[in-house]
Every structure is written in C-alpha cells, then in structure tokens.
PDB file of C-alpha atoms in Angstrom:
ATOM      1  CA  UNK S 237       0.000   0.000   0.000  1.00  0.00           C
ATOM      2  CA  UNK S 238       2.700   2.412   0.927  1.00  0.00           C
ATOM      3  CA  UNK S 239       4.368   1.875  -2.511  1.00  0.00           C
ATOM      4  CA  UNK S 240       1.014   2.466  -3.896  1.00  0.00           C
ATOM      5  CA  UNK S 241       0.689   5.505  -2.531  1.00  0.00           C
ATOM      6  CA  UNK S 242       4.357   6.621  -3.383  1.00  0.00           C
ATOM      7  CA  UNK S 243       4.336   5.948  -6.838  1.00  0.00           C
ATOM      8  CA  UNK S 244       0.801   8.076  -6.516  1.00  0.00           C
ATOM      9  CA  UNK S 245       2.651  11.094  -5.014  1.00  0.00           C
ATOM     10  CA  UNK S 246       5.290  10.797  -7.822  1.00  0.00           C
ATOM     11  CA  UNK S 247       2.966  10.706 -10.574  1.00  0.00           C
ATOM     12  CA  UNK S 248       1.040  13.486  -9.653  1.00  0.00           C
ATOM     13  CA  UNK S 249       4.515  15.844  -8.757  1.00  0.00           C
ATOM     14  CA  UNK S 250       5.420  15.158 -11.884  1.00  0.00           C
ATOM     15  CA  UNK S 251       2.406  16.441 -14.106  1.00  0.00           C
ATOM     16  CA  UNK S 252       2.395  19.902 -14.085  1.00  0.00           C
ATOM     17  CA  UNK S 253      -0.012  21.914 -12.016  1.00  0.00           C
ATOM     18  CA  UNK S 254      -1.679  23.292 -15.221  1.00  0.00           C
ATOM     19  CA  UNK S 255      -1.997  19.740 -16.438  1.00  0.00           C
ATOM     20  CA  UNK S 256      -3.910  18.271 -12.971  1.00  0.00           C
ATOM     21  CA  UNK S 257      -7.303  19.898 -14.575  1.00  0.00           C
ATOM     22  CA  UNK S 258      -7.204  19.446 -18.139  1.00  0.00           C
ATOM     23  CA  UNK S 259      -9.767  17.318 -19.818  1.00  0.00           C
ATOM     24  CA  UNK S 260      -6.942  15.356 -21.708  1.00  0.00           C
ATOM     25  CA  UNK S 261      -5.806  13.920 -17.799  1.00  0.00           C
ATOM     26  CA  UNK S 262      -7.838  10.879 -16.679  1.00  0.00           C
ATOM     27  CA  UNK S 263      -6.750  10.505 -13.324  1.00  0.00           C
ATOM     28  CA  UNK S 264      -8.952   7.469 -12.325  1.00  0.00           C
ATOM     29  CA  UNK S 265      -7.424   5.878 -15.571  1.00  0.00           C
ATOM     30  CA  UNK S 266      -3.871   6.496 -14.510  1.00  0.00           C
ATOM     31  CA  UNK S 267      -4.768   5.513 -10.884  1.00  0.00           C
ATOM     32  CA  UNK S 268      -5.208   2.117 -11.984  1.00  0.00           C
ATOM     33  CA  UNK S 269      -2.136   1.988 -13.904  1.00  0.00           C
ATOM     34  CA  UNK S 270      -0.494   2.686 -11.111  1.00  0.00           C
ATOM     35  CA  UNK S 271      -2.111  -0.100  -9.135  1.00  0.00           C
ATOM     36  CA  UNK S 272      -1.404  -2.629 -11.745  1.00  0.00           C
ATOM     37  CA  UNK S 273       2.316  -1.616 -11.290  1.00  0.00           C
ATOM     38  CA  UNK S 274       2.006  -2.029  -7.659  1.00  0.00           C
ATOM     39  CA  UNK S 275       0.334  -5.391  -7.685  1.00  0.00           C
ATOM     40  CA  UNK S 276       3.113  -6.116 -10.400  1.00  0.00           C
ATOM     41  CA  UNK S 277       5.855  -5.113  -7.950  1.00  0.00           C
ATOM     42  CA  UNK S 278       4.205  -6.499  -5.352  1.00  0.00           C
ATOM     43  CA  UNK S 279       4.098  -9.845  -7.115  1.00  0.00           C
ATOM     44  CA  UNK S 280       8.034  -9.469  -7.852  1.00  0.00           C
ATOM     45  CA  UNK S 281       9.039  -8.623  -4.106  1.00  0.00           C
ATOM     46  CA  UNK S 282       6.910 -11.314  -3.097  1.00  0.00           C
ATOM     47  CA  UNK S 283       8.815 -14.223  -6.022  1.00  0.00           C
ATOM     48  CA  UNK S 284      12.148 -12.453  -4.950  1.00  0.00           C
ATOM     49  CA  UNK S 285      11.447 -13.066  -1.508  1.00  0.00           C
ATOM     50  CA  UNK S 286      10.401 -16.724  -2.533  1.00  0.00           C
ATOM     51  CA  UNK S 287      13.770 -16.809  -4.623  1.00  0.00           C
ATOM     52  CA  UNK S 288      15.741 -16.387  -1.602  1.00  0.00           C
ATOM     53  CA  UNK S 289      14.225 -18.582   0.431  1.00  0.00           C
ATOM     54  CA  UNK S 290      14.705 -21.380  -1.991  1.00  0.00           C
ATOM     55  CA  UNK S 291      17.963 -20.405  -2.076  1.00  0.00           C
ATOM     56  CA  UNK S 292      18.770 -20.150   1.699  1.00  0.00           C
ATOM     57  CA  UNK S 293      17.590 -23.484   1.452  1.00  0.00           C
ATOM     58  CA  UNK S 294      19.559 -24.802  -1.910  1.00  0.00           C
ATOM     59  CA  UNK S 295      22.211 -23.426   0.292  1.00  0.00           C
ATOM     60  CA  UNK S 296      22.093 -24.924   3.471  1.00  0.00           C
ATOM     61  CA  UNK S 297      21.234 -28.392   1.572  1.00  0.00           C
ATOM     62  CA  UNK S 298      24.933 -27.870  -0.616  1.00  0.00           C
ATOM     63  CA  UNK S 299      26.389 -27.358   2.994  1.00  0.00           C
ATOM     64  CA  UNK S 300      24.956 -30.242   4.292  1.00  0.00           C
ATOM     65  CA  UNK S 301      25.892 -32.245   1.028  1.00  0.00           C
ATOM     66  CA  UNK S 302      29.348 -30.992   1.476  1.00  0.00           C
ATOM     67  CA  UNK S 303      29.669 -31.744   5.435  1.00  0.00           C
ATOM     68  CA  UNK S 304      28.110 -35.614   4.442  1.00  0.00           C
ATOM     69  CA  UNK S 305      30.666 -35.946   1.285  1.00  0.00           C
ATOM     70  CA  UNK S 306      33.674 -34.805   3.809  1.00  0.00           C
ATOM     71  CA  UNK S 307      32.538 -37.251   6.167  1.00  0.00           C
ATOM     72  CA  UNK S 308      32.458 -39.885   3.721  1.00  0.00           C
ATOM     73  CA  UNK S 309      35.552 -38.992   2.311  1.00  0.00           C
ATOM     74  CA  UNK S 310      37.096 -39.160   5.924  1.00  0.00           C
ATOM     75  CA  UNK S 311      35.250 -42.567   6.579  1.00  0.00           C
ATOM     76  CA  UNK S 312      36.548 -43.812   2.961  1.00  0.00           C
ATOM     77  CA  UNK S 313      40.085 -42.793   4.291  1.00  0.00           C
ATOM     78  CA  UNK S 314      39.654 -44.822   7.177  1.00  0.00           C
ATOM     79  CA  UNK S 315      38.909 -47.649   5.844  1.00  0.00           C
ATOM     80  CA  UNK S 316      41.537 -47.079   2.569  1.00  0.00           C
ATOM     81  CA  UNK S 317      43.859 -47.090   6.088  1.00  0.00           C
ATOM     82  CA  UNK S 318      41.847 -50.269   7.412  1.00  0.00           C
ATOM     83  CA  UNK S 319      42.356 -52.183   3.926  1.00  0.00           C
ATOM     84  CA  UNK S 320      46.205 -51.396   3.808  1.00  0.00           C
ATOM     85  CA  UNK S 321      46.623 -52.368   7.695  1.00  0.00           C
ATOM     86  CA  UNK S 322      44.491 -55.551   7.004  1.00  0.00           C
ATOM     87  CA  UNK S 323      46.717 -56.514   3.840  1.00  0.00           C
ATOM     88  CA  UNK S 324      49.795 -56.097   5.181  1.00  0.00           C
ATOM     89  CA  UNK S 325      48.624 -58.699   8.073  1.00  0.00           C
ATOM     90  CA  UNK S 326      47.503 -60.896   5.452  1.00  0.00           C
ATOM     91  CA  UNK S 327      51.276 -60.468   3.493  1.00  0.00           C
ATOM     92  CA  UNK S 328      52.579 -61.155   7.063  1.00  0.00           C
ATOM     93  CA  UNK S 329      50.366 -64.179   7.931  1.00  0.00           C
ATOM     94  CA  UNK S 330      50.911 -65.660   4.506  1.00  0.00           C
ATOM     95  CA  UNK S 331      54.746 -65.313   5.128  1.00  0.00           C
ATOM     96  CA  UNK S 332      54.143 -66.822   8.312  1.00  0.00           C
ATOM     97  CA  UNK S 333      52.492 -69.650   7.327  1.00  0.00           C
ATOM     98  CA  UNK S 334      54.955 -69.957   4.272  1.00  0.00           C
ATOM     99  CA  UNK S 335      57.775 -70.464   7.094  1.00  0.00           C
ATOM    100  CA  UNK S 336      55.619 -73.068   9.382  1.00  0.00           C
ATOM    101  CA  UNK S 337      54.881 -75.071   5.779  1.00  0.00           C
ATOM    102  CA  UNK S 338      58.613 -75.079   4.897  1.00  0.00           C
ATOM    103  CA  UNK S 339      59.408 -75.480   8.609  1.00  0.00           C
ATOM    104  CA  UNK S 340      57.191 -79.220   8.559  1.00  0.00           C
ATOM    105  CA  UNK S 341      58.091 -79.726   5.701  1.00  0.00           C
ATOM    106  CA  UNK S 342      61.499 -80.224   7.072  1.00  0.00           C
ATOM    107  CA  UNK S 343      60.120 -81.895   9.711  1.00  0.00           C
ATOM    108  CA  UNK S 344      58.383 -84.380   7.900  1.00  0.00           C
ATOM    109  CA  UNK S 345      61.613 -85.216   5.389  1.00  0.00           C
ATOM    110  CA  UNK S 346      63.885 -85.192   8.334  1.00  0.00           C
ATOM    111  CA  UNK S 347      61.182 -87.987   9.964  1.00  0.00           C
ATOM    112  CA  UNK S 348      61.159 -90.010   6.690  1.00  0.00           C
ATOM    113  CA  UNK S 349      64.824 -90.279   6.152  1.00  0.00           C
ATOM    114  CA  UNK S 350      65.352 -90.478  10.138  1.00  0.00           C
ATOM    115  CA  UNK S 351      63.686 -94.248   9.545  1.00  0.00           C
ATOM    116  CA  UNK S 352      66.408 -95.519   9.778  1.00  0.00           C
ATOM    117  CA  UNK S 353      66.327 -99.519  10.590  1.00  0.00           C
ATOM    118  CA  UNK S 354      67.770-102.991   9.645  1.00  0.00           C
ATOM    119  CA  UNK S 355      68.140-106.853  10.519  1.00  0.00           C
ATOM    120  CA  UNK S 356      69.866-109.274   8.838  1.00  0.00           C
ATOM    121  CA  UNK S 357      71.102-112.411   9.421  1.00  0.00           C
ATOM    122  CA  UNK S 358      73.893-114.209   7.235  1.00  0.00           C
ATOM    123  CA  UNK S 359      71.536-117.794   6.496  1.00  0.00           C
ATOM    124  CA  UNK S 360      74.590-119.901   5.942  1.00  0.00           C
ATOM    125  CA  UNK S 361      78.044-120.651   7.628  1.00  0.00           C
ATOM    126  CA  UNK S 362      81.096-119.416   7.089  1.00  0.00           C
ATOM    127  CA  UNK S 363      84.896-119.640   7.862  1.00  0.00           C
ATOM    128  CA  UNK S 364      87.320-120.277   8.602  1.00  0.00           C
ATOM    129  CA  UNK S 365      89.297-117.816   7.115  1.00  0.00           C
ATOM    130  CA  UNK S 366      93.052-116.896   7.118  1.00  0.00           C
ATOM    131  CA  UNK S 367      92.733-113.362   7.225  1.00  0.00           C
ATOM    132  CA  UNK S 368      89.939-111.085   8.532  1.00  0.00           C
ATOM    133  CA  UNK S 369      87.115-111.912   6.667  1.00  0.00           C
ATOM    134  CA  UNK S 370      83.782-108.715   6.461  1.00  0.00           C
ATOM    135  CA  UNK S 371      80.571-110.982   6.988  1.00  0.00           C
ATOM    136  CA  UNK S 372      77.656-110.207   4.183  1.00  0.00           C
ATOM    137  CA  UNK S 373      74.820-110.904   5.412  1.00  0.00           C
ATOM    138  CA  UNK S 374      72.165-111.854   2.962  1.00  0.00           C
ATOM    139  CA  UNK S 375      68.705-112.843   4.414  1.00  0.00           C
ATOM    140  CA  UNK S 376      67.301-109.105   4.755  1.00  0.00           C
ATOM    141  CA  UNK S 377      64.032-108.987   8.067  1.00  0.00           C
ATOM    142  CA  UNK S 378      64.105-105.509   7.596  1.00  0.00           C
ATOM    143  CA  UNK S 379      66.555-102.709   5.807  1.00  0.00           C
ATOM    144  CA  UNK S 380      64.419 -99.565   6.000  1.00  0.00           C
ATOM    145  CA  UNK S 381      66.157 -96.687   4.283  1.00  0.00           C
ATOM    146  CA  UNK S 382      67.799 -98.694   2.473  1.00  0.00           C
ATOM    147  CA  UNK S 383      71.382 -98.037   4.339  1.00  0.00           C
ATOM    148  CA  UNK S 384      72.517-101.604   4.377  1.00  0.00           C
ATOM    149  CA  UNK S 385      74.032-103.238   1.833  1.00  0.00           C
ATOM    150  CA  UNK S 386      73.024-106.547   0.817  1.00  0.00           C
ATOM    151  CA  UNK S 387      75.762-107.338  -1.500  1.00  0.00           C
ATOM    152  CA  UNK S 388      78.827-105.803   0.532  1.00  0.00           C
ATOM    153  CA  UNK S 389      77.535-106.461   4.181  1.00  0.00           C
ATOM    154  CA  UNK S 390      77.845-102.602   5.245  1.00  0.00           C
ATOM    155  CA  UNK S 391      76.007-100.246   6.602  1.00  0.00           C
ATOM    156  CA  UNK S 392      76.711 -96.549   5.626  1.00  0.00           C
ATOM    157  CA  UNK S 393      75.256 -94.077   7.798  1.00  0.00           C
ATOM    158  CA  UNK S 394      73.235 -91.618   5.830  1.00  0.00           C
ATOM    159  CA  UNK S 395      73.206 -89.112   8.553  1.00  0.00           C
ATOM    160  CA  UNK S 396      75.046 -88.169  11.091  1.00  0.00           C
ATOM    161  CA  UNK S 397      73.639 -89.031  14.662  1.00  0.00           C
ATOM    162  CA  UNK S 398      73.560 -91.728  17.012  1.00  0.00           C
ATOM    163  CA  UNK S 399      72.908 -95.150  16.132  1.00  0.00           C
ATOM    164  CA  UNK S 400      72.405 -98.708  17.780  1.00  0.00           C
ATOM    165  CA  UNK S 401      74.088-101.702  16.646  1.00  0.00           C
ATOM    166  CA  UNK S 402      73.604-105.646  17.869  1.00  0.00           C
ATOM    167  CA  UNK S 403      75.795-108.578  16.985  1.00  0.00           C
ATOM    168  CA  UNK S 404      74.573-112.098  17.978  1.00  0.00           C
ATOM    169  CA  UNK S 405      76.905-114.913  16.417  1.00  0.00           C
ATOM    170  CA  UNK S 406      76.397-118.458  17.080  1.00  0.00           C
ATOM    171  CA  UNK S 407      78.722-121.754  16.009  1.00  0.00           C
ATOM    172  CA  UNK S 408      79.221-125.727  17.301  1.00  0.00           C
ATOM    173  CA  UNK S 409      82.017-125.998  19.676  1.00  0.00           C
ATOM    174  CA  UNK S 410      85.333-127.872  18.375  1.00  0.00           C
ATOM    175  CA  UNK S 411      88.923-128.246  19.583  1.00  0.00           C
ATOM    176  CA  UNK S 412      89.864-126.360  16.978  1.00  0.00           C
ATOM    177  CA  UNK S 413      88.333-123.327  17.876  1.00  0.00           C
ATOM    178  CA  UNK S 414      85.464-121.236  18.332  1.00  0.00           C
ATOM    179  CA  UNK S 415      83.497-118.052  17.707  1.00  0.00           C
ATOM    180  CA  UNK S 416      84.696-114.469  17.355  1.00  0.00           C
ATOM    181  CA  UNK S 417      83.515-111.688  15.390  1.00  0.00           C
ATOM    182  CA  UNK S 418      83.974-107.831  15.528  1.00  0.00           C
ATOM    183  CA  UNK S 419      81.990-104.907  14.824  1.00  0.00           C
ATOM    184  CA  UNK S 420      83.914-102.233  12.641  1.00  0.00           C
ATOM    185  CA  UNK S 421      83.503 -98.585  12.169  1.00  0.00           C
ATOM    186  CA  UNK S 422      85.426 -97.462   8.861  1.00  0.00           C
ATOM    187  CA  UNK S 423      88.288-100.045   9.483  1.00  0.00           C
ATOM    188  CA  UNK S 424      88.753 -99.467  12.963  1.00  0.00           C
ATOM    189  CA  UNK S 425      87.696-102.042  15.705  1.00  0.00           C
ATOM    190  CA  UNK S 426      84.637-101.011  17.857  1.00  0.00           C
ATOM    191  CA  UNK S 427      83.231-104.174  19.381  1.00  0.00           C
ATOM    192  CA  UNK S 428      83.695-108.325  19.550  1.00  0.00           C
ATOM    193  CA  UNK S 429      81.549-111.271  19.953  1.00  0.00           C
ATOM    194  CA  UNK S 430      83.517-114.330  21.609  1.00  0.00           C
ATOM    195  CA  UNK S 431      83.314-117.625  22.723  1.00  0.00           C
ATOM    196  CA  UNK S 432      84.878-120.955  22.825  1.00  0.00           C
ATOM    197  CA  UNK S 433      84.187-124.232  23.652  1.00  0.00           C
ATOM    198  CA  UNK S 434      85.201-127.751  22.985  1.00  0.00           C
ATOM    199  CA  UNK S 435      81.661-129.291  21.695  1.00  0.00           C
ATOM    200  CA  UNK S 436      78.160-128.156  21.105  1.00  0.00           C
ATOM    201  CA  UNK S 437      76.472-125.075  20.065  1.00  0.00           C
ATOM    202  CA  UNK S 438      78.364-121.926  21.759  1.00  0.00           C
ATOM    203  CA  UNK S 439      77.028-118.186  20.841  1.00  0.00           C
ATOM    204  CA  UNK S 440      78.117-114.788  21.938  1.00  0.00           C
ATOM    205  CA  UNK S 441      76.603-111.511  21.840  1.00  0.00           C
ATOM    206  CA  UNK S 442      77.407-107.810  22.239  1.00  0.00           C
ATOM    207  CA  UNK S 443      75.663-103.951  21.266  1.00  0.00           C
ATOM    208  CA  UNK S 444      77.050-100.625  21.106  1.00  0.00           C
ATOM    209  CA  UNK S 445      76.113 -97.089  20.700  1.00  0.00           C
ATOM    210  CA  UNK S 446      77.967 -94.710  18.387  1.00  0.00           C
ATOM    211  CA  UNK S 447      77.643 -91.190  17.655  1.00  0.00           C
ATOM    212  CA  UNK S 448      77.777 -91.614  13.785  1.00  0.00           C
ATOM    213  CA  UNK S 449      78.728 -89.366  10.885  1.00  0.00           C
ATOM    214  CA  UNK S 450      77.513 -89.021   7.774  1.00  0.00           C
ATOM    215  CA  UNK S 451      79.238 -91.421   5.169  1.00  0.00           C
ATOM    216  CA  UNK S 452      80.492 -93.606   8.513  1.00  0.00           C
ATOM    217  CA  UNK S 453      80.536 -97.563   7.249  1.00  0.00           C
ATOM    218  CA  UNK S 454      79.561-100.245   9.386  1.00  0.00           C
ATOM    219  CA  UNK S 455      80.191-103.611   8.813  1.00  0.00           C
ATOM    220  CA  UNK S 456      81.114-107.198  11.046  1.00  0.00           C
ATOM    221  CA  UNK S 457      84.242-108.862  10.316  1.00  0.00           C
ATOM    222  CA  UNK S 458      85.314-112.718  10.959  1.00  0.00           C
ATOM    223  CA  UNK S 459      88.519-113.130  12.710  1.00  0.00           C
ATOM    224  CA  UNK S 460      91.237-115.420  11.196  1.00  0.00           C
ATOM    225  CA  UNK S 461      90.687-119.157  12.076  1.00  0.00           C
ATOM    226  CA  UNK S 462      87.254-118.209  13.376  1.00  0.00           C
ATOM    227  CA  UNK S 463      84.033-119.878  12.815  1.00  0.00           C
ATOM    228  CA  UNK S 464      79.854-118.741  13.103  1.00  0.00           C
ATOM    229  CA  UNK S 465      77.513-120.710  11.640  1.00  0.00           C
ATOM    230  CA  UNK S 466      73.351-119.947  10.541  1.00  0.00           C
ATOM    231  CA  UNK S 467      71.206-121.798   8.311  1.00  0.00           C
ATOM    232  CA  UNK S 468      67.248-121.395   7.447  1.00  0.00           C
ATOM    233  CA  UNK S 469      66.767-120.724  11.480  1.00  0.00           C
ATOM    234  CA  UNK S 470      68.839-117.493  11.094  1.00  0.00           C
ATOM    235  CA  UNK S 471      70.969-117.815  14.480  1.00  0.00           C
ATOM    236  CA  UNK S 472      73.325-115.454  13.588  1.00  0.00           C
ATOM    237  CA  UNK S 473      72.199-111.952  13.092  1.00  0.00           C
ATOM    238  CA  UNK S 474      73.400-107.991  12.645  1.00  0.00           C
ATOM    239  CA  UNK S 475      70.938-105.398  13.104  1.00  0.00           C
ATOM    240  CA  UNK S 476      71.267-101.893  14.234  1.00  0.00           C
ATOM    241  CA  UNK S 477      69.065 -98.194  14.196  1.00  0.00           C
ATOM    242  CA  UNK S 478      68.755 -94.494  14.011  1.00  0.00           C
ATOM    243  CA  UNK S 479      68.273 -93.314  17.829  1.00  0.00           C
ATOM    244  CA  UNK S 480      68.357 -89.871  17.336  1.00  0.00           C
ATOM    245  CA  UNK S 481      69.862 -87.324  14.479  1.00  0.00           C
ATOM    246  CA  UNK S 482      72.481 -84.685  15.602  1.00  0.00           C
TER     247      UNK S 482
END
C-alpha cells in the first residue's frame, strides 16, 4: 500500500499543475495503472522473496551435502587405512604360514629319512678264514632306508647321529676253535663277539652305541681261524638303528 501511494505522489509531482485539470488527464485511468504496477511489484518482491528462500535453502542443503561428502571422504580414508593395515597382516600371515609349511616340511623329510632300521642275518656258515674276513649278510628282516648293503655287508650311515648296533653270532664248539667276530667302524675295531668251547652249540653276543657321521661304514668282520655258523633258522644276526639325528 505504501508503494502504492508513493508511486501516486510521484505521478502526480510530476504532471504539471496546469496539467492536474485538463480534460486530456484521466486521473482514475492512470490511478489504476499505477495499481497494476504495484500489484506487479508487489508480485516481484513477493517471487524475490520466494527466490531467496529457496535459495537459503539450496544453500544450506549444498552445505549439508558438502559436510556428508567430507565425512564420507574421511570414513573412505579410514577404511583405505583399514584395507592397507588388514593386507599387510595378510602379506605377514601368509609369510608366516609360508615359514611353518617349509618349517614341517622339514620336519616331515627329516622324519622319513630319520627311519632308519635294519636286521639281517647271514643264512649260511662261514669260515674259517686266514685273514679277517667282512661278513655279508644276505637274508634281509628288515633294511628300511635302504642303508645296508646286501651285497657288501655294510652299513653306511646316511646321517650323522647316534645309532644302535647288535651282533649275535652263534657256532658248534670244536677243539679247533670257536666263535669271534667284531663290529667295525670305517676299518677301525669297535666291538667283539667271543666264545669258545670244545663241543656243542656256543654263541656270543654284544651292542654298542655310536655317535655316527655321515658317510660312517659299518660292517662285522670274521677273525682269522674263526668260525659262526646260521642256516634257514637265522641264528646269527646284525641289526642296528637311528636313535636320534644330531
């Protein structure tokens, strides 16, 4: 109303005082002009207002879409963070369990060839001899890893550690002589078997433990003008095993 009213009181300054009361003014014709205009600018103030409003709201909703994407962006950081952390656990882990594999894997060769066993017994007679005389032994109980020779009569250790050896040798009695063989470690003397007697069946036995090395040959040797007998009852036997690797 008041701009009504103010555009009224410019209008009518502005026509000349001469002009207010000629016949060629209408003022009821340029009254409503001037309402039109204000109900025109009224309508504008009123969409500008409307305007601004929308936009104090576009506004505040841009904020609040900005304040939710920096939020996600920080969450999206964290868990960028969370991912690497996580992975690098997982790298770790894997490397971990890479080590324990290779680790029983060890384990489980070091078992295998740590089967070390055998038992044999020579199934016929022999001697006597006149020099030292290595024993093969050819009826095989039991030759696990393979270590004894069949053909040869030794044993090669094929570790180093500490190993168990038995001798039992068994021959009939004479005047002549008796029984007497020795265990041997790479040529050297360890161990002997003995006995003597003047009839009948006379036997000796003996066992040792020796802290072996890898490549050490093992083998039982007949002494000169020595006897031991064996035949399908297999009384005279060499057997020995792995206790323990070093």
């Amino acid at each position: 109303m008041w701009i009504f009213i103010t555009v009224l009181m410019l209008n009518v300054w502005a026509i000349p005082a001469d002009d207010l009361f000629s016949p060629n003014i209408n003022i009821l014709e340029e009254l409503g002009k001037m309402k039109i205009m204000e109900t025109r600018m009224e309508s504008m103030e009123k969409e500008m207002e409307r305007l601004r409003t929308e936009n104090t709201a576009q506004a505040k909703k841009l904020e609040e879409f900005h304040v939710a994407m920096n939020d996600r962006k920080i969450k999206m950081d964290e868990l960028i963070k969370q991912n690497e952390a996580q992975a690098k656990e997982l790298d770790t882990l894997r490397g971990t369990t890479n080590d324990v594999k290779i680790k029983m894997d060890d384990l489980i060769k070091q078992n295998e060839v740590s089967k070390v066993a055998f038992s044999v017994s020579l199934s016929s007679s022999n001697g006597p001899h006149g020099t030292l005389q290595t024993l093969i032994y050819k009826h095989i109980f039991l030759n696990n890893g393979d270590a004894y020779d069949a053909n040869t009569g030794i044993f090669t250790a094929p570790m180093k550690g500490v190993y168990v050896f038995r001798v039992f040798s068994k021959a009939y009695g004479s005047s002549k002589g008796g029984i007497s063989a020795g265990l041997f470690r790479n040529g050297q003397h360890e161990i002997s078997t003995y006995a003597v007697q003047n009839s009948g069946f006379i036997s000796s036995s003996n066992g040792v433990s020796l802290l072996l090395e890898k490549g050490d040959e093992i083998c039982v040797n007949l002494y000169p003008d020595f006897v031991i007998n064996d035949n399908e009852y297999h009384h005279s036997t060499f057997s020995g095993h792995l206790l323990f690797p070093m």
